Structure formats: structure tokens, C-alpha cells
One Martini backbone bead per residue (centre of mass of N, CA, C, O) as a GRO file, in nm:
protein
   92
    1MET     BB    1   1.230  -5.014   5.198
    2THR     BB    2   1.303  -4.874   4.891
    3THR     BB    3   1.305  -4.661   4.640
    4TYR     BB    4   1.232  -4.690   4.285
    5HIS     BB    5   1.326  -4.636   3.959
    6ALA     BB    6   1.115  -4.637   3.624
    7ARG     BB    7   1.211  -4.628   3.281
    8MET     BB    8   0.974  -4.602   3.009
    9LEU     BB    9   1.019  -4.652   2.644
   10ASP     BB   10   0.805  -4.598   2.340
   11ALA     BB   11   0.907  -4.620   2.002
   12SER     BB   12   0.622  -4.592   1.850
   13THR     BB   13   0.481  -4.356   2.049
   14SER     BB   14   0.684  -4.196   2.269
   15GLY     BB   15   0.621  -4.330   2.547
   16GLU     BB   16   0.679  -4.216   2.891
   17GLY     BB   17   0.738  -4.337   3.174
   18LEU     BB   18   0.725  -4.326   3.593
   19TYR     BB   19   0.800  -4.587   3.807
   20PRO     BB   20   0.772  -4.611   4.136
   21PHE     BB   21   0.921  -4.864   4.373
   22GLU     BB   22   0.917  -5.129   4.600
   23GLY     BB   23   1.221  -5.257   4.773
   24PRO     BB   24   1.495  -5.393   4.886
   25ALA     BB   25   1.795  -5.246   4.959
   26ASP     BB   26   1.959  -5.470   4.790
   27LEU     BB   27   1.838  -5.498   4.484
   28MET     BB   28   2.125  -5.373   4.339
   29ALA     BB   29   2.317  -5.681   4.420
   30LYS     BB   30   2.130  -5.789   4.211
   31THR     BB   31   2.064  -5.917   3.961
   32ALA     BB   32   1.915  -5.833   3.657
   33ASP     BB   33   1.686  -6.016   3.648
   34GLU     BB   34   1.587  -5.945   3.945
   35ILE     BB   35   1.520  -5.631   3.927
   36VAL     BB   36   1.314  -5.660   3.682
   37ASN     BB   37   1.128  -5.877   3.825
   38ALA     BB   38   1.048  -5.651   4.078
   39PHE     BB   39   0.893  -5.447   3.836
   40PHE     BB   40   0.707  -5.663   3.704
   41ALA     BB   41   0.564  -5.739   3.978
   42HIS     BB   42   0.459  -5.393   4.020
   43VAL     BB   43   0.283  -5.397   3.731
   44GLU     BB   44   0.119  -5.622   3.763
   45ASP     BB   45  -0.031  -5.543   4.042
   46GLN     BB   46  -0.043  -5.199   4.022
   47ILE     BB   47  -0.080  -5.133   3.677
   48LEU     BB   48  -0.249  -5.395   3.550
   49SER     BB   49  -0.406  -5.620   3.728
   50SER     BB   50  -0.208  -5.817   3.592
   51HIS     BB   51  -0.078  -6.047   3.389
   52ALA     BB   52   0.227  -6.056   3.221
   53ASP     BB   53   0.413  -6.078   2.930
   54TRP     BB   54   0.774  -6.077   2.867
   55GLU     BB   55   1.078  -5.958   2.693
   56ILE     BB   56   1.437  -6.043   2.712
   57ASN     BB   57   1.702  -5.931   2.487
   58GLY     BB   58   1.834  -5.703   2.689
   59ILE     BB   59   2.112  -5.698   2.964
   60MET     BB   60   2.217  -5.444   3.195
   61LYS     BB   61   2.478  -5.337   3.462
   62ASN     BB   62   2.575  -5.043   3.628
   63LYS     BB   63   2.730  -5.030   3.932
   64GLU     BB   64   2.852  -4.740   3.958
   65ARG     BB   65   2.598  -4.608   3.915
   66GLY     BB   66   2.279  -4.786   3.942
   67VAL     BB   67   2.212  -4.941   3.649
   68VAL     BB   68   1.943  -5.130   3.489
   69THR     BB   69   1.926  -5.191   3.121
   70ALA     BB   70   1.649  -5.301   2.938
   71ILE     BB   71   1.531  -5.493   2.637
   72GLY     BB   72   1.193  -5.530   2.491
   73SER     BB   73   0.864  -5.717   2.525
   74LEU     BB   74   0.523  -5.626   2.582
   75ILE     BB   75   0.240  -5.844   2.660
   76PRO     BB   76  -0.070  -5.747   2.837
   77GLU     BB   77  -0.203  -5.975   2.653
   78ARG     BB   78  -0.308  -6.214   2.456
   79GLY     BB   79  -0.284  -6.116   2.154
   80ASP     BB   80  -0.102  -5.918   2.157
   81ILE     BB   81   0.100  -5.688   2.064
   82PRO     BB   82   0.438  -5.607   2.131
   83LEU     BB   83   0.593  -5.403   2.333
   84PRO     BB   84   0.824  -5.245   2.311
   85PHE     BB   85   1.137  -5.140   2.482
   86LEU     BB   86   1.279  -4.910   2.760
   87LEU     BB   87   1.481  -4.988   3.048
   88MET     BB   88   1.491  -4.829   3.351
   89ILE     BB   89   1.700  -4.843   3.655
   90SER     BB   90   1.683  -4.703   3.982
   91VAL     BB   91   1.755  -4.499   4.313
   92ASN     BB   92   1.711  -4.208   4.173
   0.00000   0.00000   0.00000
């Protein structure tokens, strides 16, 4: 397993979080969607301890830098107002 780092920014509150998570050594070789899904699986299991919905509005992978960037909304619980976010995932 390899440690990856996800930085999530919340535009409405200026909140920022850094979330290390474990994944397979070849995670960054996977598609951008699979990488983001691996992070949100960690969020549900280790941070929220429950299922959360999210919507990805845009995602890109910079292979040269080893960074995945996604924008979207997180919905922690049914009925909650969606929380817009910017997410960056890297191995460093």
C-alpha cells in the first residue's frame, strides 16, 4: 500500500483539509474517476463513518505531475445542502 494525500477546499467557508489515505501502489495509473472513488471510499469509511453522496462536475489528471484535480459537491446526508469543493490528490 502507498500513502496518498488529498487536499479538499471548501469555497463557501474557506475551509481546507488534508487527508492522507492508503491505496494500491498503482492507484495513480488508474483513471481519474477511479482515483477519486478510492479517496471517497476512504472518506466514507474513515472520516464520516457513513455513506455520503457526491457529484463530480469536472475532473482532470496531470500524468506528468501525478495530480488528479476534481470539482464537485459533497452531500454528507440526505437532505443536506450540497457543499461545493475542489479536490486535489497526489502521491506526495
